[in-house]
Short mmCIF file of C-alpha atoms and ligand atoms in Angstrom, two decimals:
data_model
loop_
_atom_site.label_atom_id
_atom_site.label_comp_id
_atom_site.label_asym_id
_atom_site.label_seq_id
_atom_site.Cartn_x
_atom_site.Cartn_y
_atom_site.Cartn_z
CA MET E 1 -12.82 8.20 2.10
CA ARG E 2 -16.06 8.49 4.34
CA LYS E 3 -15.29 10.40 7.73
CA SER E 4 -16.57 7.08 10.03
CA GLN E 5 -16.02 4.45 7.63
CA PHE E 6 -13.45 1.64 7.97
CA SER E 7 -12.04 1.51 4.47
CA ILE E 8 -13.50 -1.27 2.26
CA THR E 9 -10.54 -1.50 -0.41
CA ALA E 10 -8.14 -1.78 3.03
CA GLN E 11 -10.14 -4.84 4.00
CA GLY E 12 -10.45 -6.17 0.52
CA ILE E 13 -6.53 -6.16 -0.23
CA ALA E 14 -6.00 -7.62 3.03
CA LEU E 15 -8.27 -10.43 1.88
CA MET E 16 -6.25 -10.74 -0.88
CA ARG E 17 -3.03 -11.47 0.63
CA ALA E 18 -4.83 -13.62 3.24
CA MET E 19 -6.26 -15.90 0.19
CA GLU E 20 -2.47 -16.03 -1.06
CA PHE E 21 -1.21 -17.61 2.07
CA GLU E 22 -3.85 -20.38 1.95
CA LYS E 23 -1.82 -21.66 -0.98
CA PRO E 24 1.23 -23.99 -0.43
CA GLU E 25 4.39 -22.12 0.39
CA GLY E 26 6.12 -22.55 -3.13
CA ALA E 27 3.04 -20.99 -4.82
CA ARG E 28 2.64 -18.09 -2.88
CA ILE E 29 3.65 -14.53 -4.33
CA CYS E 30 3.69 -12.86 -1.40
CA ASN E 31 3.80 -14.41 2.03
CA ASP E 32 1.29 -12.15 4.67
CA SER E 33 1.08 -14.73 7.44
CA LEU E 34 -1.33 -12.47 9.48
CA ALA E 35 -3.33 -11.05 6.91
CA GLY E 36 -6.49 -13.52 7.81
CA LYS E 37 -6.43 -12.49 11.28
CA PHE E 38 -7.04 -8.98 10.64
CA ILE E 39 -10.06 -9.75 8.48
CA ASP E 40 -13.56 -10.11 9.98
CA PRO E 41 -14.52 -13.99 9.32
CA PHE E 42 -18.00 -12.92 7.45
CA PHE E 43 -16.20 -10.20 5.24
CA TYR E 44 -13.60 -13.24 4.46
CA TRP E 45 -15.78 -16.02 3.96
CA PHE E 46 -18.20 -13.41 1.68
CA GLY E 47 -15.13 -12.48 -0.16
CA LYS E 48 -13.66 -15.65 -0.85
CA CYS E 49 -16.95 -16.43 -2.56
CA PHE E 50 -16.50 -13.72 -4.96
CA ALA E 51 -12.35 -13.63 -5.66
CA GLY E 52 -12.88 -16.22 -8.73
CA LEU E 53 -15.47 -13.98 -10.29
CA ALA E 54 -13.29 -11.04 -9.46
CA GLU E 55 -10.23 -12.49 -11.02
CA ARG E 56 -12.51 -13.53 -14.00
CA ARG E 57 -13.84 -10.16 -14.97
CA SER E 58 -10.74 -8.12 -13.97
CA PRO E 59 -7.68 -10.56 -15.01
CA GLY E 60 -4.37 -9.60 -13.31
CA VAL E 61 -5.67 -7.22 -10.23
CA ILE E 62 -5.30 -9.76 -7.90
CA GLY E 63 -1.63 -10.47 -9.28
CA PHE E 64 -0.60 -7.24 -9.15
CA MET E 65 -1.45 -6.63 -5.50
CA THR E 66 0.22 -9.95 -4.40
CA ALA E 67 3.29 -8.94 -6.28
CA ARG E 68 3.22 -5.13 -4.54
CA CYS E 69 2.88 -6.72 -1.44
CA ARG E 70 6.06 -9.10 -2.17
CA TYR E 71 7.95 -6.10 -3.64
CA MET E 72 7.73 -4.16 -0.86
CA ASP E 73 8.33 -6.79 1.56
CA ASP E 74 11.44 -7.61 -0.38
CA PHE E 75 12.22 -3.66 -0.05
CA LEU E 76 11.76 -3.62 3.47
CA ASN E 77 13.93 -6.21 4.12
CA GLU E 78 16.61 -4.35 1.64
CA SER E 79 16.01 -1.05 3.92
CA LEU E 80 16.57 -2.99 6.99
CA ALA E 81 20.03 -4.29 5.87
CA GLY E 82 20.74 -0.68 5.03
CA GLY E 83 20.12 0.22 8.32
CA ILE E 84 16.85 2.25 8.48
CA ALA E 85 15.81 3.46 12.05
CA GLN E 86 12.37 4.45 11.14
CA LEU E 87 9.22 2.70 9.13
CA VAL E 88 6.64 4.86 8.08
CA ILE E 89 3.41 3.30 6.78
CA LEU E 90 1.44 5.40 4.94
CA GLY E 91 -2.36 4.74 4.72
CA ALA E 92 -1.63 1.24 6.54
CA GLY E 93 -4.72 -0.29 6.33
CA LEU E 94 -4.61 -3.50 7.59
CA ASP E 95 -0.99 -3.65 6.76
CA SER E 96 0.34 -6.48 8.82
CA ARG E 97 4.45 -5.28 8.28
CA ALA E 98 4.62 -3.81 11.90
CA TYR E 99 3.52 -7.13 13.64
CA ARG E 100 5.51 -9.63 10.81
CA PHE E 101 8.79 -8.35 10.86
CA GLY E 102 10.10 -9.38 14.23
CA GLU E 103 13.65 -7.72 13.28
CA LEU E 104 11.75 -4.10 13.57
CA LYS E 105 11.09 -4.48 17.38
CA GLY E 106 13.47 -2.76 19.51
CA ARG E 107 15.34 -1.48 16.51
CA VAL E 108 13.17 0.44 14.25
CA ARG E 109 10.42 2.85 15.30
CA VAL E 110 7.06 1.95 12.74
CA PHE E 111 4.71 4.81 12.40
CA GLU E 112 1.53 3.99 11.10
CA VAL E 113 -0.50 6.97 9.36
CA ASP E 114 -4.10 6.62 8.15
CA HIS E 115 -7.54 7.52 7.79
CA PRO E 116 -8.84 8.03 11.76
CA ALA E 117 -11.96 5.50 11.06
CA THR E 118 -9.54 2.98 9.47
CA GLN E 119 -6.81 3.31 12.01
CA SER E 120 -9.14 3.01 14.83
CA ALA E 121 -10.68 -0.37 13.66
CA LYS E 122 -7.22 -1.42 12.93
CA ILE E 123 -5.91 -0.58 16.32
CA GLY E 124 -9.04 -2.66 17.75
CA ARG E 125 -7.99 -5.70 15.79
CA VAL E 126 -4.10 -5.37 16.96
CA ILE E 127 -5.29 -5.63 20.62
CA LYS E 128 -7.79 -8.48 19.61
CA ILE E 129 -5.01 -10.16 18.10
CA PHE E 130 -2.21 -9.49 20.00
CA GLY E 131 -3.51 -8.73 23.33
CA ASN E 132 -2.15 -5.13 23.30
CA ALA E 133 -0.34 -2.44 20.74
CA PRO E 134 3.18 -3.27 20.55
CA ASP E 135 5.25 -0.40 21.75
CA HIS E 136 7.53 -0.12 18.69
CA VAL E 137 4.31 1.21 16.73
CA THR E 138 2.92 4.70 16.83
CA TYR E 139 -0.47 5.26 15.15
CA VAL E 140 -1.09 8.75 13.62
CA PRO E 141 -4.22 9.59 12.53
CA ILE E 142 -4.35 11.95 9.40
CA ASP E 143 -6.29 12.83 6.19
CA PHE E 144 -3.77 12.99 3.38
CA ASN E 145 -6.40 15.11 1.46
CA ALA E 146 -6.80 17.33 4.04
CA GLU E 147 -3.78 17.77 5.99
CA ASP E 148 0.21 17.41 5.62
CA LEU E 149 2.31 15.10 7.84
CA GLN E 150 3.68 17.77 10.21
CA LYS E 151 1.50 15.48 12.63
CA LEU E 152 3.91 12.77 12.64
CA ILE E 153 6.59 14.83 13.92
CA SER E 154 4.59 15.62 16.92
CA ALA E 155 4.12 11.84 17.36
CA GLY E 156 7.92 11.25 17.39
CA TYR E 157 9.22 10.96 14.02
CA ASN E 158 12.88 12.00 13.75
CA PRO E 159 13.73 13.82 10.55
CA ALA E 160 17.61 13.06 10.91
CA LYS E 161 16.80 9.17 11.19
CA LYS E 162 17.18 7.04 7.88
CA THR E 163 13.67 6.10 7.32
CA LEU E 164 11.57 3.85 4.84
CA PHE E 165 8.34 5.17 3.67
CA ILE E 166 5.77 2.65 2.26
CA TRP E 167 2.70 3.96 0.59
CA GLU E 168 0.75 1.02 -0.76
CA GLY E 169 -2.07 1.02 -2.52
CA VAL E 170 -3.06 4.77 -1.63
CA THR E 171 -2.26 7.28 -4.28
CA PRO E 172 -4.96 6.47 -6.98
CA TYR E 173 -7.48 7.70 -4.08
CA LEU E 174 -6.38 11.28 -3.43
CA THR E 175 -6.03 14.21 -5.02
CA ALA E 176 -2.92 15.50 -6.76
CA GLU E 177 -2.24 18.19 -4.16
CA ALA E 178 -2.34 15.29 -1.39
CA VAL E 179 0.23 13.40 -3.22
CA ASP E 180 2.48 16.35 -3.63
CA ARG E 181 2.10 17.56 0.09
CA THR E 182 2.96 13.80 1.27
CA LEU E 183 6.00 13.81 -1.05
CA ALA E 184 7.02 17.13 -0.17
CA PHE E 185 6.93 16.02 3.47
CA VAL E 186 9.15 13.10 2.65
CA ALA E 187 11.64 15.03 0.49
CA HIS E 188 11.96 17.96 3.08
CA ASN E 189 11.58 16.13 6.38
CA SER E 190 13.81 12.73 5.99
CA VAL E 191 17.83 12.74 5.77
CA PRO E 192 19.13 11.80 2.28
CA GLY E 193 19.45 8.31 1.88
CA SER E 194 15.87 8.03 3.36
CA SER E 195 13.34 6.08 0.42
CA VAL E 196 10.10 6.03 -0.48
CA VAL E 197 8.15 2.88 -2.26
CA PHE E 198 4.55 3.34 -3.95
CA ASP E 199 2.42 2.10 -6.48
CA TYR E 200 0.37 3.97 -8.70
CA ILE E 201 -1.94 3.76 -11.88
CA TYR E 202 -1.53 5.18 -15.19
CA ALA E 203 -3.67 8.34 -15.46
CA ALA E 204 -4.67 6.87 -19.26
CA ALA E 205 -6.21 4.03 -17.53
CA LEU E 206 -8.50 6.52 -15.40
CA SER E 207 -9.20 9.18 -18.53
CA ALA E 208 -9.58 6.37 -21.52
CA LYS E 209 -12.95 6.41 -23.46
CA GLU E 210 -13.23 2.63 -22.74
CA LYS E 211 -12.22 2.41 -19.35
CA ARG E 212 -11.02 -1.13 -17.97
CA GLY E 213 -13.74 -3.31 -16.27
CA GLU E 214 -11.86 -2.76 -12.79
CA ILE E 215 -11.64 0.91 -13.22
CA LYS E 216 -15.82 0.89 -14.09
CA ARG E 217 -16.38 -1.47 -11.31
CA MET E 218 -14.83 0.62 -8.56
CA GLU E 219 -16.29 3.89 -10.17
CA ARG E 220 -19.48 2.30 -9.05
CA ALA E 221 -18.54 0.72 -6.15
CA ARG E 222 -17.63 4.57 -4.77
CA ARG E 223 -21.37 5.01 -3.59
CA VAL E 224 -20.85 2.13 -0.99
CA THR E 225 -16.99 2.36 -0.46
CA GLY E 226 -16.44 6.19 -0.67
CA GLU E 227 -13.07 5.43 -2.03
CA GLY E 228 -13.25 6.64 -5.68
CA LEU E 229 -9.85 6.54 -8.14
CA THR E 230 -8.94 10.13 -8.88
CA PHE E 231 -5.19 10.38 -9.13
CA GLY E 232 -2.99 8.71 -11.74
CA ILE E 233 0.65 9.48 -13.32
CA ASP E 234 1.82 9.22 -17.02
CA GLN E 235 3.10 6.00 -18.15
CA GLY E 236 6.94 6.59 -18.40
CA LYS E 237 6.91 10.08 -16.61
CA ILE E 238 7.36 8.63 -13.04
CA GLY E 239 11.29 9.77 -13.45
CA GLU E 240 10.39 13.17 -14.30
CA PHE E 241 7.83 13.39 -11.66
CA LEU E 242 9.63 12.25 -8.76
CA ARG E 243 13.10 14.53 -9.73
CA ALA E 244 11.04 17.43 -9.69
CA ARG E 245 9.63 16.15 -6.31
CA GLY E 246 13.28 16.38 -4.68
CA PHE E 247 14.01 12.59 -5.12
CA ASP E 248 16.64 10.64 -7.06
CA ARG E 249 17.80 6.65 -7.69
CA ILE E 250 14.34 6.63 -8.93
CA VAL E 251 13.22 3.00 -10.33
CA ASP E 252 9.89 2.23 -12.11
CA ILE E 253 8.89 -1.17 -11.88
CA THR E 254 6.14 -2.17 -14.42
CA SER E 255 3.95 -5.13 -14.32
CA GLU E 256 6.17 -6.72 -16.59
CA ASP E 257 9.20 -6.62 -14.53
CA LEU E 258 6.85 -7.85 -11.53
CA HIS E 259 5.98 -10.73 -13.63
CA ALA E 260 9.46 -11.45 -14.62
CA LYS E 261 10.70 -11.18 -10.89
CA TYR E 262 7.87 -13.26 -9.19
CA PHE E 263 5.74 -15.22 -11.63
CA THR E 264 7.49 -18.33 -12.10
CA GLY E 265 6.92 -22.07 -11.27
CA ALA E 266 3.40 -22.58 -11.00
CA ASN E 267 2.60 -18.56 -11.10
CA ARG E 268 4.49 -18.48 -14.53
CA ALA E 269 0.63 -18.23 -16.40
CA ARG E 270 -1.00 -16.16 -14.03
CA ALA E 271 -2.21 -12.57 -15.21
CA ILE E 272 -0.74 -9.08 -14.03
CA ALA E 273 -2.98 -6.03 -14.62
CA PRO E 274 -0.72 -3.64 -17.30
CA ILE E 275 -2.68 -0.22 -15.70
CA TYR E 276 -0.12 0.09 -12.40
CA ALA E 277 3.59 0.31 -11.42
CA ILE E 278 5.19 0.73 -8.40
CA ALA E 279 7.91 3.71 -7.71
CA GLN E 280 10.81 3.41 -5.75
CA ALA E 281 12.98 6.31 -4.88
CA THR E 282 15.82 8.18 -2.55
CA VAL E 283 15.41 11.47 -0.85
CA ALA E 284 18.34 13.29 -2.87
CA GLY E 285 21.41 15.09 -1.01
CA ASN E 286 22.02 18.66 -0.91
C1 SAM G 301 -6.35 0.08 -0.81
S1 SAM G 301 -6.16 0.42 0.89
C2 SAM G 301 -4.67 -0.03 1.16
C3 SAM G 301 -4.40 -0.23 2.44
C4 SAM G 301 -2.81 -0.90 2.98
N1 SAM G 301 -1.76 0.00 2.30
C5 SAM G 301 -2.59 -2.11 2.20
O1 SAM G 301 -2.09 -2.12 1.15
O2 SAM G 301 -3.12 -3.23 2.45
C6 SAM G 301 -6.20 2.23 0.81
C7 SAM G 301 -5.88 2.72 2.47
O3 SAM G 301 -5.46 4.18 2.08
C8 SAM G 301 -6.26 5.02 3.35
N2 SAM G 301 -6.81 6.37 2.99
C9 SAM G 301 -7.34 6.64 1.81
N3 SAM G 301 -7.57 7.69 1.33
C10 SAM G 301 -6.89 8.11 2.94
C11 SAM G 301 -6.88 9.95 2.94
N4 SAM G 301 -7.56 10.82 2.46
N5 SAM G 301 -6.10 9.97 4.15
C12 SAM G 301 -5.81 8.88 4.83
N6 SAM G 301 -5.88 7.53 4.42
C13 SAM G 301 -6.71 7.66 3.36
C14 SAM G 301 -7.61 4.16 3.67
O4 SAM G 301 -7.77 4.29 5.12
C15 SAM G 301 -6.73 2.84 3.26
O5 SAM G 301 -6.30 2.19 4.44
#
């Protein structure tokens, strides 16, 4: 990530969610009613002009992003029913959950963790949309590649409270050390029963001789975005990976699982890219 650059990928993903929300209710995979408000109007207009082309050149990437958002929303709902007291959104970008899930206010402290430049742009947008930053949300600027999450504790995070960590669309952009450091913080500073949900890319997709179009384009775009794909996990190895890092009750959700779960009715024929997956896990007890 460039020090002073508002993440372009964060804006692109919010754009996908906003476009999904323009569809009729029954045809949407995810329901981010606020995404459109977080995007700069010119970026929105410009991005929409190219979304069809992006889908034709990289079929299923948008499908994965919308299904990922829906899965993580569903998991947040389950976690709220299970009594979490804290929600930590890692690499929050333009994630709107803190403002969209009304039941968080007064009940759950939300920590949005992100790269400083992106976070400061996000706060500006929150103030523009809502008039002020809501008092149940704490913003914690961190560079995952250079720091651990200790700053969360000084910001008021309580390791003794049951917590959900959402890490959406971030691990592919980090170093392996940053991913390990962040998971180690979660495993060692959260009460057992706390959970993490994140998505990842299969390592083979990054190292393939013949890379898929979206990977090649992300590599080329790095000159502009400063956000390169650097980290993947071997397909089928997530259980091993997370158990070794202090987690249990590990669930690996593949693109096929997401398709079967959400792509019904009008979305039955919609593509979902096969190189990504979602992992969900719980901090193991002693
Ligand atoms: C693809 S966006 C995803 C944003 C958001 N989670 C979502 O799904 O809409 C990637 C996010 O990761 C953050 N990020 C990337 N590298 C980072 C780093 N080294 N430290 C902190 N945040 C980082 C970016 O600032 C951006 O918000």
